[in-house]
Amino acid sequence: EYISDLDLLDLLKKQPNHCFNETITLIIMKQLFSAVKHCHDNAIVYRDIKLENIMVSNINDFDIKLIDFGTARRLNKNEMCSKKIGTPHYMAPEIIKGEQYDYKCDLWSLGVLMYYLLYGTKPFQGETNDELFANIIKGDVNVNSNNISISNECKQLLMRLLEVDPYKRININDALHSEWILQCNSNNNINGFILEHNELIILIKNNIETISVQNKI
């Protein structure tokens, strides 16, 4: 399947302050949670969820597709992974610490990605991988910003995704049924892109349509 438009990182970089508002993030995350649930329900752990692996197949309504399953693997019942794999900024603490891990690593990566969409920066930083990994294991993340207005339901889900302890971390089914995601089911029509802030959405839509898209191999 050929997708001619941008990946999510390219699109994010085109936005003011390199971030999306909460409504657009909600639309994107609802689809991502659904895609990851399909993987997990079929015993597949993805292990490298990141902006570059998400293609925007329809810019007008933010229809997205998860691509590149090179790091994915199938898990047998009660089986765990042990290989240290993934992209450093998105890696779950249990992977960094060399512990055995399962599907919950994908939920951590989704939390990092969601934070990036909302705040325009990654939740954990470091000048070296060692410094970055130390900050990820520590797990201190700031979801309060004076410059960004985000609902409490959104922040609560974000903190549950970025829970250092994988046994306390939310699973994909609970993420899909979180209060924040349920707002998407009740208030928004994803396919038609019918949202409350119509004027803002039209402006964003027009801006996105002016983006010059380059073909990629």
Short mmCIF file of C-alpha atoms in Angstrom, two decimals:
data_model
loop_
_atom_site.label_atom_id
_atom_site.label_comp_id
_atom_site.label_asym_id
_atom_site.label_seq_id
_atom_site.Cartn_x
_atom_site.Cartn_y
_atom_site.Cartn_z
CA GLU A 1 0.00 0.00 0.00
CA TYR A 2 1.45 3.34 -1.07
CA ILE A 3 0.89 6.40 1.12
CA SER A 4 1.97 9.64 -0.56
CA ASP A 5 1.55 12.07 2.33
CA LEU A 6 3.65 12.89 5.38
CA ASP A 7 4.63 10.87 8.39
CA LEU A 8 3.46 12.24 11.72
CA LEU A 9 6.84 13.73 12.65
CA ASP A 10 7.00 15.70 9.38
CA LEU A 11 3.48 16.99 9.93
CA LEU A 12 4.18 17.90 13.55
CA LYS A 13 7.21 19.97 12.58
CA LYS A 14 4.99 22.06 10.29
CA GLN A 15 2.73 23.12 13.15
CA PRO A 16 3.07 26.29 15.25
CA ASN A 17 5.22 25.44 18.31
CA HIS A 18 5.62 21.95 16.79
CA CYS A 19 2.58 20.58 18.61
CA PHE A 20 -1.11 19.83 18.05
CA ASN A 21 -4.04 20.96 20.13
CA GLU A 22 -5.78 18.46 22.39
CA THR A 23 -8.65 17.79 19.97
CA ILE A 24 -6.39 16.73 17.10
CA THR A 25 -4.20 14.70 19.50
CA LEU A 26 -7.33 12.94 20.69
CA ILE A 27 -8.24 11.93 17.13
CA ILE A 28 -4.72 10.62 16.47
CA MET A 29 -4.39 8.71 19.75
CA LYS A 30 -7.82 7.08 19.39
CA GLN A 31 -6.68 5.55 16.11
CA LEU A 32 -3.28 4.56 17.51
CA PHE A 33 -4.79 2.85 20.54
CA SER A 34 -7.10 0.95 18.20
CA ALA A 35 -4.20 -0.14 15.97
CA VAL A 36 -2.09 -1.27 18.92
CA LYS A 37 -5.05 -3.13 20.42
CA HIS A 38 -5.35 -5.06 17.16
CA CYS A 39 -1.66 -5.99 17.44
CA HIS A 40 -1.90 -7.02 21.09
CA ASP A 41 -5.10 -8.98 20.52
CA ASN A 42 -3.16 -10.96 17.92
CA ALA A 43 -0.25 -11.55 20.33
CA ILE A 44 2.06 -9.06 18.58
CA VAL A 45 4.19 -6.61 20.54
CA TYR A 46 5.35 -3.73 18.32
CA ARG A 47 8.36 -2.40 20.32
CA ASP A 48 9.15 0.73 18.28
CA ILE A 49 6.15 3.05 18.29
CA LYS A 50 7.31 6.55 17.29
CA LEU A 51 6.18 9.48 15.17
CA GLU A 52 8.27 8.38 12.18
CA ASN A 53 6.41 5.05 12.03
CA ILE A 54 2.99 6.66 11.69
CA MET A 55 1.90 7.77 8.23
CA VAL A 56 -0.86 10.30 7.64
CA SER A 57 -2.79 8.69 4.79
CA ASN A 58 -5.40 11.46 4.67
CA ILE A 59 -4.34 14.90 5.88
CA ASN A 60 -7.87 16.31 5.70
CA ASP A 61 -9.16 14.18 8.58
CA PHE A 62 -5.89 12.92 10.15
CA ASP A 63 -6.45 9.34 9.03
CA ILE A 64 -3.28 7.52 10.07
CA LYS A 65 -1.60 4.14 9.56
CA LEU A 66 1.00 2.35 11.69
CA ILE A 67 3.90 1.07 9.55
CA ASP A 68 7.27 -0.72 9.79
CA PHE A 69 6.90 -3.89 11.83
CA GLY A 70 10.61 -4.75 11.66
CA THR A 71 10.95 -4.77 15.45
CA ALA A 72 7.62 -6.49 16.15
CA ARG A 73 7.39 -10.07 17.33
CA ARG A 74 4.72 -12.54 18.29
CA LEU A 75 4.50 -13.61 21.93
CA ASN A 76 3.30 -17.02 22.98
CA LYS A 77 1.09 -17.26 26.06
CA ASN A 78 2.97 -16.13 29.20
CA GLU A 79 6.08 -15.42 27.11
CA MET A 80 8.20 -12.31 27.74
CA CYS A 81 10.73 -10.37 25.67
CA SER A 82 14.30 -9.74 26.77
CA LYS A 83 16.04 -8.07 23.79
CA LYS A 84 16.98 -4.41 24.25
CA ILE A 85 15.38 -2.89 21.20
CA GLY A 86 13.64 0.30 20.11
CA THR A 87 14.34 4.02 19.70
CA PRO A 88 16.03 5.55 22.80
CA HIS A 89 13.57 8.39 23.54
CA TYR A 90 10.61 6.00 23.29
CA MET A 91 12.05 2.99 25.15
CA ALA A 92 10.26 1.83 28.27
CA PRO A 93 12.17 1.77 31.59
CA GLU A 94 11.94 -2.03 31.86
CA ILE A 95 13.69 -2.42 28.49
CA ILE A 96 16.45 0.00 29.48
CA LYS A 97 17.00 -1.83 32.78
CA GLY A 98 17.39 -5.14 30.96
CA GLU A 99 14.31 -6.68 32.56
CA GLN A 100 11.90 -9.01 30.83
CA TYR A 101 8.98 -7.14 29.33
CA ASP A 102 5.74 -7.60 27.40
CA TYR A 103 3.04 -5.55 25.66
CA LYS A 104 3.20 -2.79 28.28
CA CYS A 105 6.35 -1.40 26.60
CA ASP A 106 4.09 -0.25 23.74
CA LEU A 107 1.91 1.68 26.18
CA TRP A 108 4.94 3.59 27.46
CA SER A 109 5.93 4.49 23.88
CA LEU A 110 2.37 5.67 23.22
CA GLY A 111 2.66 7.92 26.28
CA VAL A 112 5.91 9.43 25.00
CA LEU A 113 4.33 10.00 21.59
CA MET A 114 1.19 11.53 23.08
CA TYR A 115 3.29 13.89 25.19
CA TYR A 116 5.26 14.91 22.08
CA LEU A 117 2.05 15.69 20.16
CA LEU A 118 0.69 17.87 22.96
CA TYR A 119 3.80 19.69 24.19
CA GLY A 120 6.02 19.75 21.10
CA THR A 121 8.90 18.12 22.97
CA LYS A 122 9.79 14.70 24.33
CA PRO A 123 9.03 14.10 28.02
CA PHE A 124 12.57 12.91 28.83
CA GLN A 125 15.80 14.53 27.66
CA GLY A 126 19.52 13.87 27.90
CA GLU A 127 22.69 14.97 26.16
CA THR A 128 23.83 11.35 26.02
CA ASN A 129 21.93 8.06 25.94
CA ASP A 130 23.13 7.29 29.46
CA GLU A 131 21.70 10.58 30.73
CA LEU A 132 18.51 10.06 28.77
CA PHE A 133 18.06 6.51 30.08
CA ALA A 134 18.67 7.65 33.66
CA ASN A 135 15.90 10.26 33.30
CA ILE A 136 13.51 7.72 31.76
CA ILE A 137 14.10 5.26 34.61
CA LYS A 138 13.54 8.08 37.12
CA GLY A 139 10.25 8.81 35.35
CA ASP A 140 9.78 12.42 36.45
CA VAL A 141 7.50 14.07 33.89
CA ASN A 142 5.84 17.48 33.93
CA VAL A 143 2.33 17.61 32.46
CA ASN A 144 1.59 21.14 33.68
CA SER A 145 2.50 24.00 31.35
CA ASN A 146 1.53 27.64 31.57
CA ASN A 147 1.56 27.90 27.78
CA ILE A 148 -0.58 24.85 26.97
CA SER A 149 -4.17 24.20 28.04
CA ILE A 150 -4.82 20.48 28.51
CA SER A 151 -7.77 18.82 30.25
CA ASN A 152 -7.38 16.88 33.48
CA GLU A 153 -8.68 13.73 31.73
CA CYS A 154 -5.90 14.02 29.17
CA LYS A 155 -3.22 14.55 31.84
CA GLN A 156 -4.50 11.58 33.86
CA LEU A 157 -4.24 9.25 30.88
CA LEU A 158 -0.79 10.57 30.05
CA MET A 159 0.47 9.85 33.57
CA ARG A 160 -1.00 6.35 33.49
CA LEU A 161 0.82 5.67 30.22
CA LEU A 162 4.10 7.08 31.57
CA GLU A 163 4.01 4.94 34.71
CA VAL A 164 7.52 3.57 35.31
CA ASP A 165 6.26 0.33 36.88
CA PRO A 166 4.85 -1.79 34.01
CA TYR A 167 2.59 -3.68 36.43
CA LYS A 168 0.91 -0.40 37.40
CA ARG A 169 0.89 0.97 33.86
CA ILE A 170 -2.41 1.08 32.00
CA ASN A 171 -3.10 -1.62 29.39
CA ILE A 172 -4.38 -1.00 25.88
CA ASN A 173 -8.00 -1.92 26.65
CA ASP A 174 -8.16 0.50 29.57
CA ALA A 175 -6.52 3.20 27.45
CA LEU A 176 -9.21 2.80 24.78
CA HIS A 177 -11.90 3.03 27.44
CA SER A 178 -10.38 5.94 29.34
CA GLU A 179 -12.53 8.97 30.01
CA TRP A 180 -10.46 11.06 27.61
CA ILE A 181 -10.86 8.65 24.69
CA LEU A 182 -14.57 8.20 25.38
CA GLN A 183 -14.93 11.93 24.69
CA CYS A 184 -13.80 11.19 21.15
CA ASN A 185 -16.50 8.55 20.76
CA SER A 186 -19.27 10.82 22.00
CA ASN A 187 -18.30 14.29 20.76
CA ASN A 188 -16.31 13.88 17.58
CA ASN A 189 -16.89 12.33 14.19
CA ILE A 190 -13.40 11.23 13.14
CA ASN A 191 -14.27 10.28 9.59
CA GLY A 192 -15.97 13.57 8.86
CA PHE A 193 -13.63 15.60 11.06
CA ILE A 194 -16.63 17.30 12.70
CA LEU A 195 -15.35 19.03 15.83
CA GLU A 196 -16.47 21.71 18.22
CA HIS A 197 -13.96 24.38 17.14
CA ASN A 198 -14.89 24.53 13.47
CA GLU A 199 -13.16 27.81 12.61
CA LEU A 200 -9.86 26.66 14.13
CA ILE A 201 -10.09 23.30 12.39
CA ILE A 202 -10.76 24.93 9.01
CA LEU A 203 -7.73 27.16 9.49
CA ILE A 204 -5.52 24.20 10.40
CA LYS A 205 -6.90 22.19 7.49
CA ASN A 206 -6.15 24.99 5.01
CA ASN A 207 -2.63 25.42 6.39
CA ILE A 208 -1.92 21.72 6.10
CA GLU A 209 -3.16 21.59 2.52
CA THR A 210 -0.57 24.18 1.53
CA ILE A 211 2.30 22.02 2.70
CA SER A 212 4.61 20.96 -0.13
CA VAL A 213 4.97 17.22 0.12
CA GLN A 214 8.13 15.56 -1.14
CA ASN A 215 8.17 11.94 -2.24
CA LYS A 216 10.21 9.58 -0.13
CA ILE A 217 11.71 6.19 -0.81
#
